[in-house]
PDB file of C-alpha atoms in Angstrom:
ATOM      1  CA  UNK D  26      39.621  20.067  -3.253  1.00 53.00           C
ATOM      2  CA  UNK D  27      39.401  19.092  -6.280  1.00 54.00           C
ATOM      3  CA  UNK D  28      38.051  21.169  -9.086  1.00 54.00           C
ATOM      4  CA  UNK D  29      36.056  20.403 -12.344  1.00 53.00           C
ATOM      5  CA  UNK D  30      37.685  21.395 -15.051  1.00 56.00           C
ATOM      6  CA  UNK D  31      37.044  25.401 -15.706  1.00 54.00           C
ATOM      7  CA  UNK D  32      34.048  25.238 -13.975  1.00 58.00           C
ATOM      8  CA  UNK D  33      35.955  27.338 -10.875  1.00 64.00           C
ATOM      9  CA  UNK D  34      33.627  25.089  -8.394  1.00 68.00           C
ATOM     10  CA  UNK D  35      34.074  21.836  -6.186  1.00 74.00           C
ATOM     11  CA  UNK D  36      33.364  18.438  -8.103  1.00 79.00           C
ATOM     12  CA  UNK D  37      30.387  16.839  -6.435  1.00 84.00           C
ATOM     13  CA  UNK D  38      29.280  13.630  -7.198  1.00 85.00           C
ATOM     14  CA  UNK D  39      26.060  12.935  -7.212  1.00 88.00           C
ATOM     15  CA  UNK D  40      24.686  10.440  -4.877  1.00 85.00           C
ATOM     16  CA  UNK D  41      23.857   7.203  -5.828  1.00 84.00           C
ATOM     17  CA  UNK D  42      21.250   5.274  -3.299  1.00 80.00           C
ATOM     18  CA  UNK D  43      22.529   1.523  -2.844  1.00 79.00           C
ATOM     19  CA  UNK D  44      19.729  -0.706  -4.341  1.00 78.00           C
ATOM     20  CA  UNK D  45      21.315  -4.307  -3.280  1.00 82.00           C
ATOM     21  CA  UNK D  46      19.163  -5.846  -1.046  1.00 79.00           C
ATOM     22  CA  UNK D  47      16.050  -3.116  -0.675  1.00 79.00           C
ATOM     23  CA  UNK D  48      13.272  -4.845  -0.655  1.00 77.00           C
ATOM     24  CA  UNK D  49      14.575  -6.948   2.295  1.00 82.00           C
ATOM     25  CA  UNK D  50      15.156  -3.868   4.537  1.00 84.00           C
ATOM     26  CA  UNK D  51      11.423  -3.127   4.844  1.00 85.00           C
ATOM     27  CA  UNK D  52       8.545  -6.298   5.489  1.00 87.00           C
ATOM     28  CA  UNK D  53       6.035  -4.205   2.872  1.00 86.00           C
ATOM     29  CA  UNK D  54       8.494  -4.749   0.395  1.00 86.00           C
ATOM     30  CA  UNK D  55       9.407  -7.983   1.258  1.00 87.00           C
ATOM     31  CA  UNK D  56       5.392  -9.372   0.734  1.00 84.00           C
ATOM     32  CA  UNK D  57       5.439  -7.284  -2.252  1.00 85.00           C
ATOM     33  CA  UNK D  58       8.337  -9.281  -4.191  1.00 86.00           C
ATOM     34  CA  UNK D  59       6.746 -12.876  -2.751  1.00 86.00           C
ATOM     35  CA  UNK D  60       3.428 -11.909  -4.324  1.00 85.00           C
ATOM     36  CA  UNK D  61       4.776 -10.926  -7.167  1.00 88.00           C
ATOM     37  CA  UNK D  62       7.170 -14.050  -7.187  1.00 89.00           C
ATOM     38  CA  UNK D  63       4.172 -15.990  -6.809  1.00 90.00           C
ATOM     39  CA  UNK D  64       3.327 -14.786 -10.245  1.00 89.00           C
ATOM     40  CA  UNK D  65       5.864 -16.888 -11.903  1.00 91.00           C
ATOM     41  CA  UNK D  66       4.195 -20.229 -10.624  1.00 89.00           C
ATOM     42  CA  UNK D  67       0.703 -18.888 -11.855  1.00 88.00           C
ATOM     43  CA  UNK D  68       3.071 -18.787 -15.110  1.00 93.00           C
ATOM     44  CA  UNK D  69       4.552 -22.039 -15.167  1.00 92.00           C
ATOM     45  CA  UNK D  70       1.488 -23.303 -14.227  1.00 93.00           C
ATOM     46  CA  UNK D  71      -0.329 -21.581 -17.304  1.00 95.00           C
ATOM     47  CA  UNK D  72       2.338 -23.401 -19.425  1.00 96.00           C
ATOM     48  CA  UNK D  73       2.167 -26.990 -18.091  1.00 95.00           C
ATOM     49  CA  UNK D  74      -1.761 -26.830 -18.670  1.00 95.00           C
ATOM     50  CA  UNK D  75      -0.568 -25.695 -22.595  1.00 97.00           C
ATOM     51  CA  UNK D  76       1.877 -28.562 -22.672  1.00 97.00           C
ATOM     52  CA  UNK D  77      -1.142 -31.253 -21.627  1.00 96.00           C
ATOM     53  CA  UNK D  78      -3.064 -29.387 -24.286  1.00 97.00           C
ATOM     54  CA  UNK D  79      -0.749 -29.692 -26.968  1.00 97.00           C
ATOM     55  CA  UNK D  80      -0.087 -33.769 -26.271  1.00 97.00           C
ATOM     56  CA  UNK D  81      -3.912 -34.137 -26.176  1.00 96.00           C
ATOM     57  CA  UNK D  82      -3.965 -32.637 -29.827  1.00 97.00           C
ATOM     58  CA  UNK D  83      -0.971 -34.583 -30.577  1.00 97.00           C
ATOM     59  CA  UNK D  84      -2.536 -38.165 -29.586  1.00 95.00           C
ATOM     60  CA  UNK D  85      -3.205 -41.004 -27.083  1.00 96.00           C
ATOM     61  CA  UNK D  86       0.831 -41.802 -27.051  1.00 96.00           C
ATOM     62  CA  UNK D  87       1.773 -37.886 -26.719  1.00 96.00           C
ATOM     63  CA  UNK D  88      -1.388 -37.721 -24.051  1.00 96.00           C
ATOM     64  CA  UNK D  89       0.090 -40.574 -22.011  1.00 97.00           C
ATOM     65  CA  UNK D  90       3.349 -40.108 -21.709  1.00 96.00           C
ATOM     66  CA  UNK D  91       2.228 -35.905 -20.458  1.00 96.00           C
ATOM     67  CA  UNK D  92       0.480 -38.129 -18.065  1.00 96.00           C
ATOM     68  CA  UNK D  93       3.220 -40.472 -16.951  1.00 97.00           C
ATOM     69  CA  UNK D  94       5.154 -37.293 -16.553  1.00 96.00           C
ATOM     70  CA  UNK D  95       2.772 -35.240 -14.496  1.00 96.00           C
ATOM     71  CA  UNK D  96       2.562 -38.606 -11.715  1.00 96.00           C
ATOM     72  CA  UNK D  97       6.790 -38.654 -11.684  1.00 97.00           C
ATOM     73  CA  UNK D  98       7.221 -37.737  -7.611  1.00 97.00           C
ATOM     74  CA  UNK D  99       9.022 -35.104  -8.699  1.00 96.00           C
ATOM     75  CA  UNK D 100       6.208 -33.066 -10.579  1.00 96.00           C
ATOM     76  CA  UNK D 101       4.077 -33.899  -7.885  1.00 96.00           C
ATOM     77  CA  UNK D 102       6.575 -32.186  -5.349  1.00 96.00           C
ATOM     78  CA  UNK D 103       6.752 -29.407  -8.248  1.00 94.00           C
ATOM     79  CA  UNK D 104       2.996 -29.162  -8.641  1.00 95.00           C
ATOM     80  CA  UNK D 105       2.443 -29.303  -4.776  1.00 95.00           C
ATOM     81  CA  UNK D 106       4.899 -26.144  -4.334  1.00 93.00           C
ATOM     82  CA  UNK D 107       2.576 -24.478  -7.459  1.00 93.00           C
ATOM     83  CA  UNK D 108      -0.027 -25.104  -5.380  1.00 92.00           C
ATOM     84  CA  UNK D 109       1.043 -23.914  -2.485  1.00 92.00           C
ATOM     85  CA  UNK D 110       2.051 -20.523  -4.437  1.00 92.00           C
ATOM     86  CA  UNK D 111      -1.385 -19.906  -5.844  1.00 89.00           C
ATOM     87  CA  UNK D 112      -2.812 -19.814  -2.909  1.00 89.00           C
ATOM     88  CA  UNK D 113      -0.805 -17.420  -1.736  1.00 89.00           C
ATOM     89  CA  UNK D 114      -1.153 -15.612  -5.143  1.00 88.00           C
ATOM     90  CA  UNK D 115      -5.002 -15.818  -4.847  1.00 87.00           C
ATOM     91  CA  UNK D 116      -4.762 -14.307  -0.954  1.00 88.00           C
ATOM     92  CA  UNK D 117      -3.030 -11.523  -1.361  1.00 87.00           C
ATOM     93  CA  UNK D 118      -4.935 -10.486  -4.541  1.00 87.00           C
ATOM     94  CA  UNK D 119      -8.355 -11.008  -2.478  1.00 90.00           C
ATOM     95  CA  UNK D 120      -6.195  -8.676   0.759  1.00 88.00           C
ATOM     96  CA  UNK D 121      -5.299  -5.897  -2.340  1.00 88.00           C
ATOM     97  CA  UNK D 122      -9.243  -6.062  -3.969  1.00 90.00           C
ATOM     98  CA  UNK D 123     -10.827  -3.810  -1.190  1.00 91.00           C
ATOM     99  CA  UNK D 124      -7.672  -0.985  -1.641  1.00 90.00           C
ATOM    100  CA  UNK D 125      -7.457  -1.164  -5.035  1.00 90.00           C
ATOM    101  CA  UNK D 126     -11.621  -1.151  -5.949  1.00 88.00           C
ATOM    102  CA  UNK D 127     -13.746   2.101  -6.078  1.00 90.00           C
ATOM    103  CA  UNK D 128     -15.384   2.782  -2.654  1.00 88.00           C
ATOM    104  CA  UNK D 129     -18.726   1.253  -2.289  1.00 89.00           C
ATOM    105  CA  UNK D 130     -21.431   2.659  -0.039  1.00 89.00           C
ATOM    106  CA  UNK D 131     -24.945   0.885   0.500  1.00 90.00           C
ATOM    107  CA  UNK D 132     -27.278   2.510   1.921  1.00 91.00           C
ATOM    108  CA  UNK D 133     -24.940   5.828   2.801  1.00 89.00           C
ATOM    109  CA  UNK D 134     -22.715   3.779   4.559  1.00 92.00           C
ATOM    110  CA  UNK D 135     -19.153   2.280   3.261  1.00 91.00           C
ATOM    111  CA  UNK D 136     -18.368  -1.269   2.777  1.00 90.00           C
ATOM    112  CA  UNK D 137     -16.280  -2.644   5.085  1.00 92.00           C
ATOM    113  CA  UNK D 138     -12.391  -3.666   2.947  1.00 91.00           C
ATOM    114  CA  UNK D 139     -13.003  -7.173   5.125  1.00 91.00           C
ATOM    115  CA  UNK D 140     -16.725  -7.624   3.402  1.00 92.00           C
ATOM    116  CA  UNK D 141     -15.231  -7.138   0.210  1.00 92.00           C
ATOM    117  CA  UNK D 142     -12.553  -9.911   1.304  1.00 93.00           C
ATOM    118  CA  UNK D 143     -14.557 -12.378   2.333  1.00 93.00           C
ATOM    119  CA  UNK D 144     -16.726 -12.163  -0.644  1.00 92.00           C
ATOM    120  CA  UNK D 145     -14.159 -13.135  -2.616  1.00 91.00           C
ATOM    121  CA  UNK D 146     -12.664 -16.008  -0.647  1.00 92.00           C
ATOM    122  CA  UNK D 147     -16.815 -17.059  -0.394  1.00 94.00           C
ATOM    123  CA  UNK D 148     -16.972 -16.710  -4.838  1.00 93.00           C
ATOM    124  CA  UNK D 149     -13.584 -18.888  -4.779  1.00 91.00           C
ATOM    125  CA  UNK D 150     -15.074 -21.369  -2.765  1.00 93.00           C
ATOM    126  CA  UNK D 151     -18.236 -21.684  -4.614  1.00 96.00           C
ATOM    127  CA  UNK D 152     -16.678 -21.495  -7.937  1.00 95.00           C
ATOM    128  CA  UNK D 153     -14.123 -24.844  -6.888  1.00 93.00           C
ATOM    129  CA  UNK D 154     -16.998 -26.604  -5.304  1.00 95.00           C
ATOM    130  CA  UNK D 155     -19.354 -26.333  -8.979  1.00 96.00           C
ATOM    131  CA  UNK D 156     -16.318 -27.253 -10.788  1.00 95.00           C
ATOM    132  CA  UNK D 157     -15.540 -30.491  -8.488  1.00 94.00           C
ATOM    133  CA  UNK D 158     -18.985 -31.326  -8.905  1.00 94.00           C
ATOM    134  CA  UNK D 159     -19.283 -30.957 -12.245  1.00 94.00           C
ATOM    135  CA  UNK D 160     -16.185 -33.118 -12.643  1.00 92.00           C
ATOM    136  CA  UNK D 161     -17.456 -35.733 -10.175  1.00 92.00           C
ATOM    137  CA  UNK D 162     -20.907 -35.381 -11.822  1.00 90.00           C
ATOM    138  CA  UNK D 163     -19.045 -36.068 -15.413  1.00 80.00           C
ATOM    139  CA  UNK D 164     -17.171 -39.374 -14.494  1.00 79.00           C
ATOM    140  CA  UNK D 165     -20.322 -40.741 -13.139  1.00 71.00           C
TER     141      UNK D 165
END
């Protein structure tokens, strides 16, 4: 055995847990990174939108070639997979709501966590529907 030097005892090294590849080893983890993944789209989403901004202040030329960009089949692909990523950005934040919320009891009994769920997938859907008919309302 080997000993430390004038310490009279056994080296020991401590132990060092192997972090390559944990989140994969357990499915909790794994939904944990993809909704947190997901948070990058709601990102690069969050700076496209900043980029249209910025060529609408910059003028009709800026303004139309944003828009010739955004109808390239490639951006649509891209845009599609944003989509696709906020959605399942916006469900699991509606799943987490209920455990991460104060409890709420009406009349002495508890709220079911699936209540609380649907309410929010119901305030989604009502929100989208005024803004699509606001926006259908405004181009008539």
């Amino acid at each position: 055995m080997k000993h430390a030097a004038g310490a009279g005892r056994p080296h020991v090294r401590p132990y060092v847990r192997p972090m390559k590849g944990w989140w994969t080893r357990n499915p909790f983890f794994m939904s944990y990174m993809v909704r947190e993944a997901t948070a990058l789209a709601v990102w690069l989403y969050s700076v496209e939108l900043l980029a249209g901004a910025l060529c609408l202040l910059m003028g009709e030329g800026a303004w139309n070639s944003w828009v010739a960009t955004m109808r390239h089949p490639i951006m649509i692909v891209i845009n599609l997979v944003i989509l696709w990523s906020m959605v399942v950005h916006a469900k699991s934040w509606f799943d987490i709501m209920p455990k991460t919320m104060p409890m709420i009891f009406i009349s002495g009994r508890r709220l079911e966590a699936s209540t609380i769920t649907r309410v929010g997938y119901a305030a989604v859907v009502v929100v989208t529907l005024v803004i699509l008919g606001l926006a259908i309302w405004g181009r008539t």
